[in-house]
Coordinates of C-alpha atoms in Angstrom, one line a residue:
Chain R
X2 CA 159.3 128.8 83.3
X3 CA 157.3 131.5 81.5
X4 CA 153.7 131.3 80.2
X5 CA 153.5 130.3 76.5
X6 CA 151.8 132.8 74.1
X7 CA 149.3 130.5 72.3
X8 CA 146.1 129.2 73.8
X9 CA 147.0 125.6 73.2
X10 CA 150.4 126.1 74.6
X11 CA 149.0 127.6 77.8
X12 CA 146.6 124.6 78.2
X13 CA 149.5 122.2 77.8
X14 CA 151.5 124.3 80.3
X15 CA 148.7 124.1 82.9
X16 CA 148.2 120.4 82.4
X17 CA 151.9 119.7 82.8
X18 CA 152.2 121.8 85.9
X19 CA 148.8 121.3 87.6
X20 CA 147.5 118.1 85.9
X21 CA 148.1 115.9 88.9
X22 CA 146.3 118.2 91.4
X23 CA 143.4 118.7 89.0
X24 CA 143.1 114.9 88.7
X25 CA 143.1 114.7 92.4
X26 CA 140.4 117.3 92.6
X27 CA 138.4 115.4 90.1
X28 CA 138.8 112.2 92.1
X29 CA 137.6 114.0 95.2
X30 CA 134.6 115.3 93.3
X31 CA 133.8 111.8 92.0
X32 CA 134.1 110.2 95.5
X33 CA 131.9 112.7 97.2
X34 CA 129.3 112.5 94.4
X35 CA 129.3 108.7 94.5
X36 CA 129.1 108.4 98.3
X37 CA 126.5 111.2 98.4
X38 CA 124.3 109.5 95.7
X39 CA 124.5 106.1 97.2
X40 CA 123.8 107.3 100.8
X41 CA 121.1 109.7 99.4
X42 CA 119.4 106.8 97.6
X43 CA 119.3 104.8 100.9
X44 CA 117.9 107.8 102.7
X45 CA 115.5 108.3 99.8
X46 CA 114.3 104.7 99.9
X47 CA 113.7 104.7 103.6
X48 CA 111.9 108.1 103.6
X49 CA 109.9 107.4 100.4
X50 CA 108.8 104.0 101.6
X51 CA 107.5 105.5 104.9
X52 CA 105.8 108.3 103.0
X53 CA 104.0 105.8 100.7
X54 CA 102.8 103.7 103.7
X55 CA 99.0 104.1 103.9
X56 CA 97.6 104.9 107.4
X57 CA 95.2 102.0 108.0
X58 CA 92.1 102.6 110.0
X59 CA 92.3 99.2 111.6
X60 CA 95.7 99.9 113.1
X61 CA 96.0 100.8 116.8
X62 CA 95.8 104.4 117.7
X63 CA 99.3 104.5 118.9
X64 CA 100.6 103.2 115.6
X65 CA 98.6 105.7 113.6
X66 CA 99.7 108.6 115.7
X67 CA 103.4 107.5 115.5
X68 CA 103.2 107.1 111.7
X69 CA 101.5 110.4 111.2
X70 CA 104.2 112.1 113.4
X71 CA 107.1 110.5 111.5
X72 CA 105.5 111.5 108.2
X73 CA 105.3 115.1 109.3
X74 CA 108.9 115.2 110.4
X75 CA 110.0 113.6 107.1
X76 CA 107.9 116.1 105.2
X77 CA 109.7 118.9 106.9
X78 CA 113.0 117.4 106.1
X79 CA 112.2 117.0 102.4
X80 CA 110.8 120.5 102.1
X81 CA 113.7 122.2 103.9
X82 CA 116.5 120.4 101.9
X83 CA 114.7 120.7 98.6
X84 CA 113.8 124.3 99.2
X85 CA 117.2 125.8 100.0
X86 CA 120.4 126.0 98.0
X87 CA 123.0 123.3 98.8
X88 CA 125.7 126.1 99.1
X89 CA 123.7 127.7 101.9
X90 CA 123.1 124.3 103.5
X91 CA 126.8 123.6 103.4
X92 CA 127.6 126.8 105.3
X93 CA 124.7 126.4 107.7
X94 CA 125.6 122.8 108.6
X95 CA 129.4 123.1 108.6
X96 CA 129.6 126.3 110.7
X97 CA 126.4 125.8 112.5
X98 CA 127.4 122.4 113.9
X99 CA 130.6 123.9 115.2
X100 CA 129.0 126.9 116.8
X101 CA 125.8 125.3 118.2
X102 CA 126.9 121.7 119.1
X103 CA 130.6 122.1 119.2
X104 CA 130.9 119.4 116.5
X105 CA 133.9 120.0 114.3
X106 CA 133.3 117.9 111.2
X107 CA 136.3 117.3 109.0
X108 CA 135.9 118.4 105.4
X109 CA 135.2 114.9 104.0
X110 CA 132.5 114.1 106.6
X111 CA 130.8 117.4 106.1
X112 CA 130.9 117.2 102.3
X113 CA 129.5 113.6 102.1
X114 CA 126.9 114.4 104.8
X115 CA 125.6 117.5 103.0
X116 CA 125.4 115.8 99.6
X117 CA 123.8 112.8 101.1
X118 CA 120.9 114.5 102.9
X119 CA 120.4 116.8 100.0
X120 CA 120.1 113.9 97.5
X121 CA 118.0 112.0 100.0
X122 CA 115.4 114.8 100.0
X123 CA 115.1 114.6 96.3
X124 CA 115.2 110.8 96.1
X125 CA 112.4 110.5 98.7
X126 CA 109.9 112.0 96.3
X127 CA 111.3 110.0 93.4
X128 CA 111.0 106.8 95.4
X129 CA 107.5 107.7 96.5
X130 CA 106.6 108.2 92.8
X131 CA 108.3 105.0 91.9
X132 CA 106.2 103.1 94.4
X133 CA 103.0 104.7 93.3
X134 CA 103.8 103.7 89.7
X135 CA 103.7 99.9 90.5
X136 CA 100.2 98.6 89.8
X137 CA 98.0 97.6 92.8
X138 CA 97.8 94.1 91.4
X139 CA 101.4 93.4 92.4
X140 CA 100.7 94.3 96.0
X141 CA 97.5 92.3 96.0
X142 CA 99.3 89.3 94.5
X143 CA 101.8 89.5 97.3
X144 CA 99.2 90.0 100.0
X145 CA 97.2 87.0 98.7
X146 CA 100.1 84.6 99.4
X147 CA 100.3 85.9 102.9
X148 CA 103.1 88.5 102.8
X149 CA 102.9 91.4 105.2
X150 CA 103.3 95.0 104.3
X151 CA 107.1 95.0 104.9
X152 CA 107.7 91.8 102.8
X153 CA 105.5 93.1 100.0
X154 CA 107.5 96.2 99.8
X155 CA 110.9 94.6 100.1
X156 CA 110.5 91.7 97.7
X157 CA 107.9 92.9 95.2
X158 CA 107.3 96.6 95.1
X159 CA 110.7 98.2 95.8
X160 CA 112.7 96.1 93.3
X161 CA 110.3 97.1 90.5
X162 CA 110.2 100.7 91.7
X163 CA 114.0 100.7 91.7
X164 CA 114.0 99.7 88.0
X165 CA 111.6 102.5 87.2
X166 CA 113.6 105.2 88.9
X167 CA 117.0 104.2 87.7
X168 CA 117.0 107.1 85.1
X169 CA 116.3 109.5 87.9
X170 CA 119.1 108.0 90.1
X171 CA 121.4 108.6 87.1
X172 CA 120.2 112.2 86.9
X173 CA 121.0 112.7 90.6
X174 CA 124.5 111.3 90.2
X175 CA 125.2 113.6 87.4
X176 CA 123.8 116.6 89.2
X177 CA 125.9 115.7 92.2
X178 CA 129.1 115.6 90.2
X179 CA 128.4 119.1 89.0
X180 CA 127.0 120.5 92.3
X181 CA 129.8 119.3 94.5
X182 CA 131.6 122.5 93.2
X183 CA 129.5 124.5 95.7
X184 CA 131.3 122.7 98.5
X185 CA 134.4 124.8 97.7
X186 CA 132.8 127.4 100.0
X187 CA 133.6 125.2 103.0
X188 CA 137.1 124.6 101.7
X189 CA 136.7 121.1 100.2
X190 CA 139.5 120.7 97.7
X191 CA 137.5 119.3 94.8
X192 CA 137.9 120.0 91.1
X193 CA 136.4 123.5 91.1
X194 CA 138.5 124.5 94.1
X195 CA 141.6 123.4 92.3
X196 CA 140.6 125.2 89.1
X197 CA 140.1 128.4 91.0
X198 CA 143.6 128.1 92.5
X199 CA 145.2 127.3 89.2
X200 CA 143.5 130.1 87.3
X201 CA 144.5 132.5 90.0
X202 CA 148.1 131.6 89.9
X203 CA 148.8 132.7 86.3
X204 CA 145.6 134.6 85.5
X205 CA 144.6 131.8 83.1
X206 CA 140.9 131.7 83.9
X207 CA 139.8 130.7 80.4
X208 CA 142.4 128.0 79.9
X209 CA 142.0 126.4 83.3
X210 CA 138.2 126.3 83.0
X211 CA 138.4 124.8 79.5
X212 CA 140.3 121.9 81.0
X213 CA 137.8 121.7 83.9
X214 CA 134.9 121.7 81.5
X215 CA 136.3 118.8 79.6
X216 CA 137.0 116.9 82.8
X217 CA 133.4 117.4 84.2
X218 CA 132.0 116.4 80.8
X219 CA 134.1 113.3 80.6
X220 CA 133.0 112.2 84.1
X221 CA 129.3 112.7 83.5
X222 CA 129.3 111.1 80.0
X223 CA 131.2 108.0 81.2
X224 CA 129.0 107.6 84.2
X225 CA 125.7 108.1 82.4
X226 CA 126.8 105.4 79.9
X227 CA 127.7 103.1 82.8
X228 CA 124.3 103.7 84.3
X229 CA 122.6 102.7 81.1
X230 CA 124.4 99.4 81.2
X231 CA 123.3 98.8 84.8
X232 CA 119.8 99.7 83.8
X233 CA 119.9 97.1 81.1
X234 CA 121.2 94.5 83.6
X235 CA 118.3 95.2 85.9
X236 CA 115.9 94.3 83.0
X237 CA 117.2 90.8 83.1
X238 CA 118.0 88.6 80.1
X239 CA 116.0 89.0 77.0
X240 CA 115.7 85.3 76.3
X241 CA 115.1 82.2 78.3
X242 CA 115.5 78.6 77.6
X243 CA 112.8 76.0 77.9
X244 CA 113.9 73.2 80.2
X245 CA 111.4 70.6 78.9
X246 CA 108.2 70.5 76.8
X247 CA 105.0 72.3 77.6
X248 CA 102.4 69.7 77.5
X249 CA 99.4 72.0 77.4
X250 CA 100.5 74.7 74.9
X251 CA 101.5 72.6 71.9
X252 CA 99.8 75.0 69.6
X253 CA 101.6 78.1 70.8
X254 CA 104.6 77.5 68.6
X255 CA 107.1 78.6 71.3
X256 CA 108.5 75.3 72.3
X257 CA 111.3 73.3 71.1
X258 CA 110.9 69.5 71.3
X259 CA 113.3 68.0 73.7
X260 CA 115.9 65.6 72.5
X261 CA 116.0 62.0 73.6
X262 CA 118.7 62.8 76.2
X263 CA 116.7 65.7 77.7
X264 CA 113.6 63.5 78.0
X265 CA 115.6 60.8 79.6
X266 CA 117.0 63.4 82.0
X267 CA 113.5 64.4 82.9
X268 CA 112.5 60.9 83.7
X269 CA 115.6 60.5 85.7
X270 CA 114.9 63.7 87.7
X271 CA 111.4 62.5 88.4
X272 CA 112.4 59.2 89.9
Chain G
X23 CA 77.5 66.3 108.0
X24 CA 80.9 67.8 107.3
X25 CA 81.8 71.1 108.9
X26 CA 82.0 74.2 106.8
X27 CA 85.5 75.4 106.0
X28 CA 84.3 78.9 105.0
X29 CA 81.0 80.4 106.1
X30 CA 79.8 83.8 105.1
X31 CA 77.2 85.3 107.3
X32 CA 75.2 88.5 106.7
X33 CA 78.1 90.0 104.7
X34 CA 77.7 93.6 103.6
X35 CA 80.0 95.8 101.7
X36 CA 79.5 99.4 100.6
X37 CA 81.7 101.8 98.7
X38 CA 80.5 105.1 100.0
X39 CA 76.7 105.2 99.4
X40 CA 76.8 102.4 96.9
X41 CA 75.9 99.1 98.5
X42 CA 77.7 96.4 96.5
X43 CA 76.9 93.4 98.7
X44 CA 73.6 93.2 100.7
X45 CA 73.4 90.4 103.2
X46 CA 75.3 87.6 101.7
X47 CA 75.0 84.1 103.3
X48 CA 76.6 80.9 102.0
X49 CA 79.0 78.2 103.1
X50 CA 81.6 76.0 101.6
X51 CA 82.6 72.5 102.9
X52 CA 85.9 70.9 102.4
X53 CA 86.1 69.4 98.8
X54 CA 83.3 71.7 97.5
X55 CA 83.7 73.4 94.2
X56 CA 81.5 76.5 94.3
X57 CA 80.9 78.6 91.2
X58 CA 79.6 82.1 91.6
X59 CA 77.8 83.3 88.5
X60 CA 75.9 86.5 87.6
X61 CA 76.1 89.6 85.5
X62 CA 79.0 92.0 85.6
X63 CA 78.6 94.4 88.5
X64 CA 76.5 92.0 90.6
X65 CA 79.2 91.9 93.3
X66 CA 80.8 88.5 92.5
X67 CA 84.4 89.7 92.5
X68 CA 83.8 92.0 95.5
X69 CA 82.5 89.0 97.5
X70 CA 85.6 86.9 96.6
X71 CA 87.9 89.8 97.5
X72 CA 86.1 90.2 100.8
X73 CA 86.7 86.5 101.6
X74 CA 90.4 87.1 101.1
X75 CA 90.2 90.4 103.0
X76 CA 91.6 92.4 100.1
X77 CA 88.4 94.4 100.7
X78 CA 87.3 95.1 104.2
X79 CA 83.6 94.2 104.6
X80 CA 81.3 96.8 106.1
X81 CA 79.6 94.3 108.3
X82 CA 78.9 90.7 108.8
X83 CA 81.1 87.6 109.5
X84 CA 83.4 85.4 107.6
X85 CA 84.1 82.2 109.4
X86 CA 87.2 80.2 108.6
X87 CA 87.1 76.9 110.5
X88 CA 84.5 78.6 112.7
X89 CA 86.7 81.6 113.6
X90 CA 85.7 85.0 112.4
X91 CA 88.6 86.2 110.3
X92 CA 87.4 89.8 110.5
X93 CA 88.5 89.8 114.2
X94 CA 91.7 88.1 113.5
X95 CA 95.0 89.9 114.4
X96 CA 97.1 87.9 111.9
X97 CA 95.5 88.5 108.5
X98 CA 98.6 87.4 106.5
X99 CA 98.6 83.9 108.0
X100 CA 95.0 83.6 107.1
X101 CA 95.7 84.7 103.6
X102 CA 98.5 82.1 103.3
X103 CA 95.9 79.4 103.8
X104 CA 93.4 80.8 101.3
X105 CA 94.9 81.0 97.9
X106 CA 93.8 83.5 95.3
X107 CA 94.1 83.6 91.5
X108 CA 93.3 86.9 89.8
X109 CA 91.8 87.9 86.5
X110 CA 95.0 89.8 85.7
X111 CA 97.3 87.1 87.0
X112 CA 99.3 89.5 89.2
X113 CA 102.6 87.6 88.8
X114 CA 105.5 89.4 90.3
X115 CA 107.1 91.1 87.3
X116 CA 110.6 91.3 88.9
X117 CA 110.9 87.5 89.3
X118 CA 111.0 84.6 86.9
X119 CA 108.4 81.8 87.0
X120 CA 110.2 79.7 89.6
X121 CA 110.9 82.6 91.9
X122 CA 107.3 83.6 91.6
X123 CA 106.3 80.2 93.1
X124 CA 109.1 80.1 95.6
X125 CA 108.9 83.5 97.2
X126 CA 105.8 82.7 99.3
X127 CA 107.3 79.4 100.4
X128 CA 110.6 80.8 101.5
X129 CA 109.4 84.1 103.0
X130 CA 106.0 83.4 104.3
X131 CA 106.1 79.7 105.2
X132 CA 109.9 79.9 105.9
X133 CA 110.8 76.7 104.1
X134 CA 114.4 76.3 103.1
X135 CA 115.4 77.0 99.5
X136 CA 115.8 73.4 98.4
X137 CA 112.4 72.3 99.8
X138 CA 110.7 75.4 98.3
X139 CA 112.3 74.7 94.9
X140 CA 111.1 71.1 95.0
X141 CA 107.6 72.0 96.0
X142 CA 107.4 74.8 93.3
X143 CA 108.7 72.5 90.5
X144 CA 106.1 69.9 91.6
X145 CA 103.2 72.3 91.2
X146 CA 104.6 73.9 88.0
X147 CA 104.7 70.5 86.5
X148 CA 101.1 70.0 87.5
X149 CA 100.0 73.0 85.5
X150 CA 102.3 72.1 82.6
X151 CA 104.7 75.1 83.1
X152 CA 107.8 73.2 84.0
X153 CA 109.5 74.2 80.7
X154 CA 109.2 77.9 81.5
X155 CA 110.8 78.1 85.0
X156 CA 113.4 80.6 83.7
X157 CA 111.0 82.8 81.9
X158 CA 109.9 86.2 83.1
X159 CA 106.1 86.8 83.3
X160 CA 106.2 89.4 80.5
X161 CA 107.6 86.7 78.1
X162 CA 104.6 84.4 78.6
X163 CA 101.2 84.3 77.0
X164 CA 98.1 85.0 79.1
X165 CA 97.2 81.4 79.6
X166 CA 100.7 80.5 80.7
X167 CA 100.7 83.4 83.1
X168 CA 97.5 82.2 84.6
X169 CA 98.8 78.6 85.0
X170 CA 101.9 80.0 86.8
X171 CA 99.6 82.0 89.0
X172 CA 97.7 78.8 89.8
X173 CA 100.9 77.0 90.6
X174 CA 102.0 79.9 92.9
X175 CA 98.7 79.7 94.8
X176 CA 98.9 75.8 95.0
X177 CA 102.5 75.8 96.2
X178 CA 101.3 77.4 99.4
X179 CA 99.2 74.3 100.0
X180 CA 96.1 76.4 100.8
X181 CA 92.9 74.9 102.3
X182 CA 90.8 76.9 99.9
X183 CA 91.5 78.3 96.5
X184 CA 89.7 81.4 95.2
X185 CA 89.5 82.1 91.5
X186 CA 88.5 85.6 90.4
X187 CA 87.4 85.3 86.8
X188 CA 90.5 83.4 85.9
X189 CA 89.8 83.2 82.2
X190 CA 88.2 86.6 81.5
X191 CA 91.4 88.2 80.2
X192 CA 92.2 85.3 77.9
X193 CA 91.4 84.4 74.3
X194 CA 89.3 81.3 73.7
X195 CA 92.3 79.0 73.0
X196 CA 94.0 80.0 76.3
X197 CA 90.8 79.6 78.2
X198 CA 90.9 75.9 77.4
X199 CA 94.3 75.3 78.9
X200 CA 93.5 77.2 82.1
X201 CA 90.1 75.5 82.6
X202 CA 91.6 72.1 82.1
X203 CA 94.0 72.8 84.9
X204 CA 91.2 73.9 87.2
X205 CA 89.2 70.9 86.3
X206 CA 92.0 68.5 87.2
X207 CA 92.3 70.3 90.5
X208 CA 88.6 69.7 91.1
X209 CA 89.0 66.0 90.4
X210 CA 91.7 65.9 93.0
X211 CA 89.3 67.3 95.6
X212 CA 90.6 70.8 96.1
X213 CA 88.2 73.2 97.8
X214 CA 87.6 76.0 95.4
X215 CA 85.4 79.1 95.0
X216 CA 85.3 80.2 91.4
X217 CA 83.8 83.4 90.0
X218 CA 83.3 82.8 86.3
X219 CA 81.5 83.6 83.1
X220 CA 82.1 80.2 81.6
X221 CA 78.7 78.6 82.2
X222 CA 79.5 75.2 80.7
X223 CA 82.6 75.0 82.8
X224 CA 80.7 76.0 86.0
X225 CA 78.1 73.3 85.3
X226 CA 80.8 70.7 84.7
X227 CA 83.1 71.4 87.5
X228 CA 81.1 72.5 90.5
X229 CA 78.8 70.9 93.0
X230 CA 77.4 74.2 94.2
X231 CA 76.4 77.1 92.0
X232 CA 75.5 80.5 93.4
X233 CA 73.7 83.0 91.2
X234 CA 74.2 86.7 92.2
X235 CA 72.3 89.7 91.1
X236 CA 72.6 93.3 92.4
X237 CA 74.5 92.3 95.5
X238 CA 72.3 89.5 96.7
X239 CA 72.3 85.8 96.2
X240 CA 69.2 85.1 94.3
X241 CA 69.6 81.4 94.0
X242 CA 72.0 78.6 95.0
X243 CA 72.0 74.9 94.5
X244 CA 73.4 72.1 92.5
X245 CA 74.4 72.7 88.9
X246 CA 71.3 70.7 87.8
X247 CA 69.0 72.9 90.0
X248 CA 70.4 76.1 88.6
X249 CA 71.1 75.3 85.0
X250 CA 68.3 72.9 84.2
X251 CA 65.4 74.1 86.3
X252 CA 66.1 77.6 87.7
X253 CA 63.4 78.7 90.1
X254 CA 64.1 82.4 89.8
X255 CA 63.0 84.4 86.8
X256 CA 66.2 86.5 86.7
X257 CA 68.4 83.4 86.8
X258 CA 66.4 82.0 83.8
X259 CA 66.8 85.2 81.8
X260 CA 70.5 85.4 82.6
X261 CA 71.2 81.8 81.7
X262 CA 69.1 82.0 78.5
X263 CA 71.1 85.0 77.3
X264 CA 74.3 83.1 78.0
X265 CA 73.4 79.8 76.5
X266 CA 72.0 81.3 73.3
X267 CA 74.9 83.6 72.8

């Protein structure tokens, strides 16, 4: 089978011949990006929450020292992984763990691990910002009904922070889809790796990369639309239904008067 | 004589060099409705926030059933028994009306869901917010939010309720609906401490009125003593300004 002359013809030729392996590569890219983003978010939430914990003067000395120590360690983690390229981190961790600790990670583990901790470092700061964006009144309201710091965070502050940082999580997912291509340096067979192989086989660099461009774009556009829908879901329903009549706010005009059945039902429920 | 449920002794609070509360002393007995009045910046809200330990006092004692809560190791369990209603409502924005009331019952008091729901609905009905159980706080008017906030505090079945200017963020019409709820609670014998600018309401509802100015209590007594025949010159000027407004 020889290579067609026209540009379109060559693209069809590549799709016919390598379409399956490119799709497989795209699948790998997608899975690594998704796992990395989800795990990264979990890391980010834990690290960000700890970073946003105020050190209270009334706490015992041991607790204060421990908290300060943990904060310093986490600071170093965030600075190192935000401050170095993921490609270098990939080499460093993949080959470093083999040489220093004799840990031979398989490609999948290594890929997911690297993307996760990298995303986690970015997410930590995002989550910290999200927590700071929630008004103090929310925390005070929670404290006033007797919640401790942990409960306040878990039930009141973090759910609201999550909603505020959803756009940034979407950003990270899209960045991860694109940036997994650097993992080809440690031999992960994702979309970019496949593309390199394909373009090398027939010297069709332009054509192969055109297809790859389209595939990346398709993935990112679909996912960003999907994230928008999730974001909307998090906002909750726009409307609500009144279950009975508000007896004190007759003038507000919001209420519907209950039908006889509904009133009857109310009486029934009360008894 | 009944024992005090809350007793504040020599309470002081400074923010940096600024002394907001200077030697505050007063006590509240079960069933008392205490109104704290005074000009803005006189330390009323800070005093109330100190009682709930949202602010840490610089020195002094706050006795709850004769135990100093400032020495207490378990502040959350104390707060669960002392309800607080805020000027800005502070409803949890991520929950609907019912969840706002239930969360404290299920997570702090560890009631089971069914019981918590029953309790919450009972108190939401009391404040006339039963129709809105499914609404989110942002879908409610100010007065409605405040009534939910009151139900949330009541559902915890606290021994004392603290109100921090509960109507200051509301328009006159909504003020009425909130005040009528608080009045009905007073009739039922709830112990309450209310910081307010509504003088007529304070006179009606309370049996003890505290007048604060510049971080000290200038005068305290029954509503008649304070509103009809104030002994202190500053109290008189303050009340004159309010009544003639």
